[in-house]
Coordinates of C-alpha atoms and ligand atoms in Angstrom, one line a residue:
X1 CA -3.9 28.4 -12.9
X2 CA -5.9 25.9 -10.9
X3 CA -9.6 26.0 -10.8
X4 CA -9.7 24.1 -7.5
X5 CA -7.8 26.1 -5.0
X6 CA -5.6 24.8 -2.2
X7 CA -6.7 22.6 0.7
X8 CA -5.2 22.5 4.2
X9 CA -5.7 19.7 6.6
X10 CA -4.9 18.8 10.2
X11 CA -5.4 15.2 11.1
X12 CA -4.8 13.4 14.5
X13 CA -3.0 10.2 15.2
X14 CA -4.9 7.4 16.8
X15 CA -4.8 4.3 18.9
X16 CA -6.8 1.2 18.1
X17 CA -8.3 -1.7 20.1
X18 CA -7.9 -0.1 23.6
X19 CA -7.2 -3.6 24.8
X20 CA -10.1 -5.9 24.1
X21 CA -11.8 -4.0 21.2
X22 CA -9.7 -5.6 18.4
X23 CA -10.5 -3.9 15.0
X24 CA -13.5 -2.2 16.7
X25 CA -12.5 0.6 19.1
X26 CA -10.3 3.6 18.2
X27 CA -9.4 6.9 19.9
X28 CA -7.9 10.0 18.3
X29 CA -4.8 11.4 20.0
X30 CA -3.4 14.9 20.3
X31 CA -0.5 14.2 18.0
X32 CA -0.9 15.5 14.5
X33 CA 0.0 15.6 10.8
X34 CA -0.6 18.6 8.5
X35 CA -1.1 18.4 4.8
X36 CA -1.5 21.0 2.0
X37 CA -2.6 19.9 -1.5
X38 CA -3.2 21.8 -4.8
X39 CA -3.2 21.2 -8.5
X40 CA 0.2 21.7 -10.1
X41 CA 2.0 21.6 -13.4
X42 CA 3.8 18.5 -12.3
X43 CA 3.6 16.3 -9.2
X44 CA 5.9 17.4 -6.4
X45 CA 6.3 16.6 -2.7
X46 CA 7.5 18.8 0.1
X47 CA 7.8 16.5 3.2
X48 CA 8.9 17.9 6.6
X49 CA 9.6 16.3 10.0
X50 CA 11.8 13.4 11.1
X51 CA 9.0 11.0 10.5
X52 CA 8.9 11.8 6.8
X53 CA 12.4 10.4 6.0
X54 CA 12.0 7.5 3.6
X55 CA 8.5 8.4 2.6
X56 CA 8.0 8.0 -1.2
X57 CA 8.2 11.3 -3.2
X58 CA 6.6 9.9 -6.4
X59 CA 3.2 8.8 -7.5
X60 CA 3.4 5.7 -5.4
X61 CA 3.1 8.1 -2.3
X62 CA 0.0 7.1 -0.2
X63 CA -1.3 10.7 -0.2
X64 CA -1.1 10.9 -3.9
X65 CA -2.8 7.5 -4.3
X66 CA -5.7 8.2 -2.0
X67 CA -6.2 11.7 -3.5
X68 CA -6.6 10.0 -6.9
X69 CA -9.2 7.6 -5.4
X70 CA -11.2 10.6 -4.2
X71 CA -11.0 12.4 -7.6
X72 CA -12.1 9.2 -9.4
X73 CA -15.0 8.7 -6.9
X74 CA -16.1 12.3 -7.5
X75 CA -15.7 12.0 -11.2
X76 CA -12.9 14.6 -11.7
X77 CA -9.5 14.3 -13.2
X78 CA -6.5 16.0 -11.6
X79 CA -3.3 14.0 -12.5
X80 CA -0.7 16.4 -11.2
X81 CA -0.6 17.6 -7.5
X82 CA 1.7 19.6 -5.2
X83 CA 1.6 17.9 -1.8
X84 CA 3.1 19.3 1.3
X85 CA 3.2 17.4 4.6
X86 CA 4.6 17.7 8.1
X87 CA 4.0 14.8 10.5
X88 CA 4.7 14.2 14.2
X89 CA 3.2 10.7 14.1
X90 CA 5.8 8.0 14.3
X91 CA 5.7 5.4 11.5
X92 CA 5.0 1.7 12.2
X93 CA 4.7 2.1 16.0
X94 CA 1.0 1.6 16.5
X95 CA -0.1 5.2 16.5
X96 CA -2.1 5.1 13.3
X97 CA 0.3 6.9 10.9
X98 CA -1.0 5.2 7.8
X99 CA -4.6 5.8 8.8
X100 CA -3.8 9.5 9.4
X101 CA -2.2 9.6 5.9
X102 CA -5.2 8.0 4.3
X103 CA -7.8 10.1 6.1
X104 CA -5.7 13.3 5.7
X105 CA -5.0 12.7 2.0
X106 CA -8.6 11.9 1.3
X107 CA -9.9 14.9 3.2
X108 CA -7.4 17.2 1.5
X109 CA -8.3 15.9 -2.0
X110 CA -12.0 16.2 -1.2
X111 CA -11.7 19.8 0.2
X112 CA -9.7 20.8 -2.9
X113 CA -12.6 20.0 -5.2
X114 CA -15.3 21.5 -3.0
X115 CA -16.1 18.5 -0.7
X116 CA -18.5 16.5 -2.9
X117 CA -17.9 13.4 -0.8
X118 CA -19.4 13.0 2.7
X119 CA -17.4 11.9 5.7
X120 CA -19.4 8.7 5.6
X121 CA -18.2 8.0 2.1
X122 CA -14.6 8.8 3.1
X123 CA -15.0 6.4 6.1
X124 CA -16.1 3.5 3.8
X125 CA -13.2 4.2 1.3
X126 CA -10.6 4.6 4.0
X127 CA -11.7 1.4 5.8
X128 CA -11.6 -0.5 2.5
X129 CA -7.9 0.4 2.3
X130 CA -7.0 -0.3 5.9
X131 CA -9.3 -3.3 6.2
X132 CA -10.4 -2.3 9.7
X133 CA -12.3 0.9 10.8
X134 CA -10.7 1.6 14.2
X135 CA -7.8 3.9 13.3
X136 CA -9.4 5.6 10.3
X137 CA -12.6 6.2 12.2
X138 CA -10.8 7.9 15.0
X139 CA -8.7 10.1 12.7
X140 CA -11.8 11.1 10.7
X141 CA -14.3 11.8 13.5
X142 CA -12.0 12.4 16.6
X143 CA -12.9 11.2 20.1
X144 CA -13.5 7.5 20.7
X145 CA -15.1 5.5 18.0
X146 CA -16.8 2.1 18.1
X147 CA -17.2 0.8 14.6
X148 CA -18.4 -2.2 12.6
X149 CA -17.3 -2.8 8.9
X150 CA -19.3 -5.4 6.9
X151 CA -16.7 -5.4 4.0
X152 CA -18.4 -2.5 2.2
X153 CA -19.9 -0.1 4.7
X154 CA -19.0 1.1 8.2
X155 CA -21.5 1.9 11.0
X156 CA -20.1 3.7 14.0
X157 CA -20.9 5.7 17.1
X158 CA -18.6 8.5 18.4
X159 CA -18.1 8.8 22.1
X160 CA -16.8 12.1 23.6
X161 CA -13.7 11.1 25.7
X162 CA -14.1 11.6 29.5
X163 CA -12.6 15.0 30.5
X164 CA -10.5 13.5 33.2
X165 CA -8.7 11.2 30.8
X166 CA -5.0 11.7 30.0
X167 CA -2.9 9.3 27.9
X168 CA 0.7 8.2 28.4
X169 CA 2.4 6.3 25.6
X170 CA 5.7 4.5 25.7
X171 CA 7.1 4.3 22.1
X172 CA 9.9 1.8 21.7
X173 CA 12.7 2.7 19.2
X174 CA 11.9 -0.2 16.9
X175 CA 9.4 -0.7 14.1
X176 CA 6.7 -3.4 14.0
X177 CA 4.7 -3.8 10.9
X178 CA 1.0 -4.4 11.3
X179 CA 1.1 -7.4 8.9
X180 CA 3.8 -9.0 11.1
X181 CA 1.7 -8.3 14.3
X182 CA -1.4 -9.7 12.6
X183 CA 0.5 -12.7 11.3
X184 CA 1.0 -14.1 14.8
X185 CA -2.7 -14.2 15.6
X186 CA -4.5 -17.6 15.8
X187 CA -7.2 -18.3 13.2
X188 CA -9.5 -19.8 15.9
X189 CA -10.2 -19.0 19.5
X190 CA -12.3 -20.6 22.2
X191 CA -15.8 -19.5 23.1
X192 CA -14.5 -18.7 26.5
X193 CA -11.9 -16.2 25.1
X194 CA -14.6 -14.8 22.7
X195 CA -16.9 -14.1 25.7
X196 CA -14.0 -12.7 27.7
X197 CA -13.4 -10.1 25.0
X198 CA -17.0 -9.4 24.0
X199 CA -17.9 -8.7 27.7
X200 CA -14.9 -6.4 28.3
X201 CA -15.3 -4.5 25.1
X202 CA -18.9 -3.8 25.9
X203 CA -18.1 -2.8 29.4
X204 CA -15.2 -0.6 28.3
X205 CA -17.4 1.2 25.7
X206 CA -20.1 1.8 28.2
X207 CA -17.6 2.9 30.9
X208 CA -16.0 5.4 28.5
X209 CA -19.4 6.7 27.5
X210 CA -20.5 7.0 31.1
X211 CA -17.2 8.4 32.4
X212 CA -16.7 5.5 34.8
X213 CA -12.9 5.6 35.0
X214 CA -13.0 3.2 37.9
X215 CA -14.0 0.3 35.5
X216 CA -11.4 1.0 32.8
X217 CA -8.6 -1.1 34.2
X218 CA -10.6 -4.3 34.4
X219 CA -12.4 -3.6 31.2
X220 CA -9.2 -3.2 29.2
X221 CA -8.2 -6.9 29.6
X222 CA -7.7 -8.8 26.4
X223 CA -7.3 -12.5 25.3
X224 CA -7.7 -12.1 21.6
X225 CA -4.5 -10.5 20.4
X226 CA -2.2 -9.1 23.1
X227 CA -1.1 -12.5 24.5
X228 CA 0.0 -13.6 21.0
X229 CA 1.7 -10.3 20.3
X230 CA 3.6 -10.0 23.6
X231 CA 6.6 -12.0 22.4
X232 CA 7.1 -9.3 19.7
X233 CA 7.5 -6.5 22.2
X234 CA 10.1 -7.1 24.9
X235 CA 8.8 -5.9 28.3
X236 CA 5.1 -5.9 27.2
X237 CA 4.0 -8.7 29.5
X238 CA 5.4 -7.0 32.6
X239 CA 4.0 -3.6 31.6
X240 CA 0.5 -5.1 31.0
X241 CA 0.6 -6.9 34.4
X242 CA 2.1 -4.1 36.6
X243 CA 1.3 -0.6 35.1
X244 CA -1.9 -0.3 37.1
X245 CA 0.2 -0.7 40.3
X246 CA 2.1 2.4 39.3
X247 CA -0.8 4.8 38.7
X248 CA -2.3 3.8 35.3
X249 CA -6.1 3.3 35.1
X250 CA -5.5 0.7 32.4
X251 CA -2.9 -0.3 29.8
X252 CA -3.0 -1.8 26.4
X253 CA -0.9 -2.4 23.3
X254 CA -1.6 0.6 21.0
X255 CA -3.0 -0.9 17.8
X256 CA -0.6 -3.5 16.5
X257 CA 2.2 -2.1 18.6
X258 CA 5.0 -1.8 19.6
X259 CA 3.8 1.3 21.5
X260 CA 2.0 0.7 24.7
X261 CA -0.7 3.1 25.9
X262 CA -1.8 3.9 29.5
X263 CA -5.1 5.7 30.4
X264 CA -4.4 7.9 33.3
X265 CA -6.6 10.1 35.5
X266 CA -5.5 13.7 35.2
X267 CA -5.6 14.0 39.0
X268 CA -3.3 11.0 39.4
X269 CA -0.3 11.9 41.7
X270 CA 2.0 9.1 40.6
X271 CA 2.4 10.3 37.0
X272 CA 6.3 10.6 37.2
X273 CA 6.4 7.1 38.8
X274 CA 4.4 5.6 36.0
X275 CA 6.5 7.3 33.3
X276 CA 9.7 6.0 34.9
X277 CA 8.3 2.5 35.3
X278 CA 7.4 2.3 31.6
X279 CA 10.8 3.6 30.4
X280 CA 12.8 1.5 32.9
X281 CA 10.9 -1.7 32.0
X282 CA 11.6 -1.2 28.3
X283 CA 15.2 -0.5 29.0
X284 CA 15.5 -3.6 31.3
X285 CA 14.5 -5.6 28.3
X286 CA 17.1 -3.9 26.1
X287 CA 14.7 -1.6 24.3
X288 CA 15.4 2.2 24.2
X289 CA 12.0 4.0 24.4
X290 CA 10.5 7.4 24.8
X291 CA 7.4 8.4 26.7
X292 CA 5.0 11.1 25.7
X293 CA 1.9 12.6 27.5
X294 CA -1.0 13.1 25.2
X295 CA -4.7 13.8 25.4
X296 CA -7.6 12.2 23.5
X297 CA -8.2 14.5 20.5
X298 CA -11.9 15.5 20.4
X299 CA -11.6 16.8 16.9
X300 CA -11.0 14.5 14.0
X301 CA -9.6 15.7 10.6
X302 CA -10.2 19.4 9.9
X303 CA -10.0 20.4 6.2
X304 CA -10.4 23.8 4.7
X305 CA -10.2 25.1 1.1
X306 CA -8.4 28.3 0.3
X307 CA -9.7 29.9 -2.8
X308 CA -7.1 31.1 -5.2
X309 CA -8.3 34.8 -5.1
X310 CA -8.0 34.8 -1.3
X311 CA -4.8 32.7 -1.0
X312 CA -3.5 33.3 2.5
X313 CA 0.1 34.4 2.9
X314 CA 0.6 32.3 6.0
X315 CA 3.1 29.7 5.0
X316 CA 2.7 26.0 5.7
X317 CA 5.4 26.0 8.3
X318 CA 3.9 29.1 10.0
X319 CA 0.6 27.3 10.3
X320 CA 2.0 24.4 12.3
X321 CA 4.3 26.7 14.5
X322 CA 3.2 26.7 18.1
X323 CA 1.4 23.4 17.9
X324 CA 2.6 20.6 20.2
X325 CA 5.3 18.4 18.7
X326 CA 6.6 15.1 19.8
Ligands
LIG401 N1 -6.8 -3.2 14.9 C1 -5.6 -3.3 14.2 C2 -4.7 -4.4 14.8 C3 -4.9 -2.0 14.4 O1 -4.6 -4.5 16.0 O2 -4.1 -5.1 14.0 C4 -3.5 -1.9 13.7 O3 -3.6 -1.2 12.5

């Protein structure tokens, strides 16, 4: 009954800032959400996965909302949608779940109607919603993104992540909203702190582009947001100070937190020691936490449209079977 067909999307999680690159640097991670979208007689939601509990199942749902923005931008009207989603991306932990939903929902809606909007247009629209381009850029394009938003338009360069790079995250069992973690930031900083961050962000970007893993630890230092956010995440100060002594190349708060993210050389022999150090430090501070090994995701969002006359039989849940889950 639909003239538009069904879209299927796989979208990666992301980490933002990488330490000093506040609201600028992002990296896609090998942790994913999958979305299916098609026109329907009435709007309905099929949400799977532990992370989906509590997500709205009415037209206030973020996927529904961003889909309508895409339709409106493209000049089409599709008021009723069937939306299916499975996500492994923890909510409000600093792993870009809202950016993944925005990018995934936009890509699904765009693919459904034959992809009239370019990725550059989707990037501008997604950044206008998030107010910073780091997470949405990474989810959209994959790899490592350095981006600038002027309030209307985003300019960016995508960097292919160094092959030797592996990621270890420690995810505390508590939620921290981005607005709370932004609320503790100062409105003014010294020129000294600004120079500290500009120089390290530049060095980190160049080191990642050049594959200079030896420079990552020193380049990941930050004075712009992490010192102010540390009181919100018990154990963070110790982790930032000591993780490189346990085998991490560098460590940072992932986005607005509370997850912390270590960059690790794949060849590193002390991986179990590092994992134990992260978990034990959180526990010492009374915070249950889980660790997870990930890779940078080279691919960003992937969207396909399935025409009605060649609708595949593979079910949504079959599609995500065999993929890595948290
Ligand atoms: N750059 C953002 C921040 C990412 O650190 O607040 C969180 O969404």
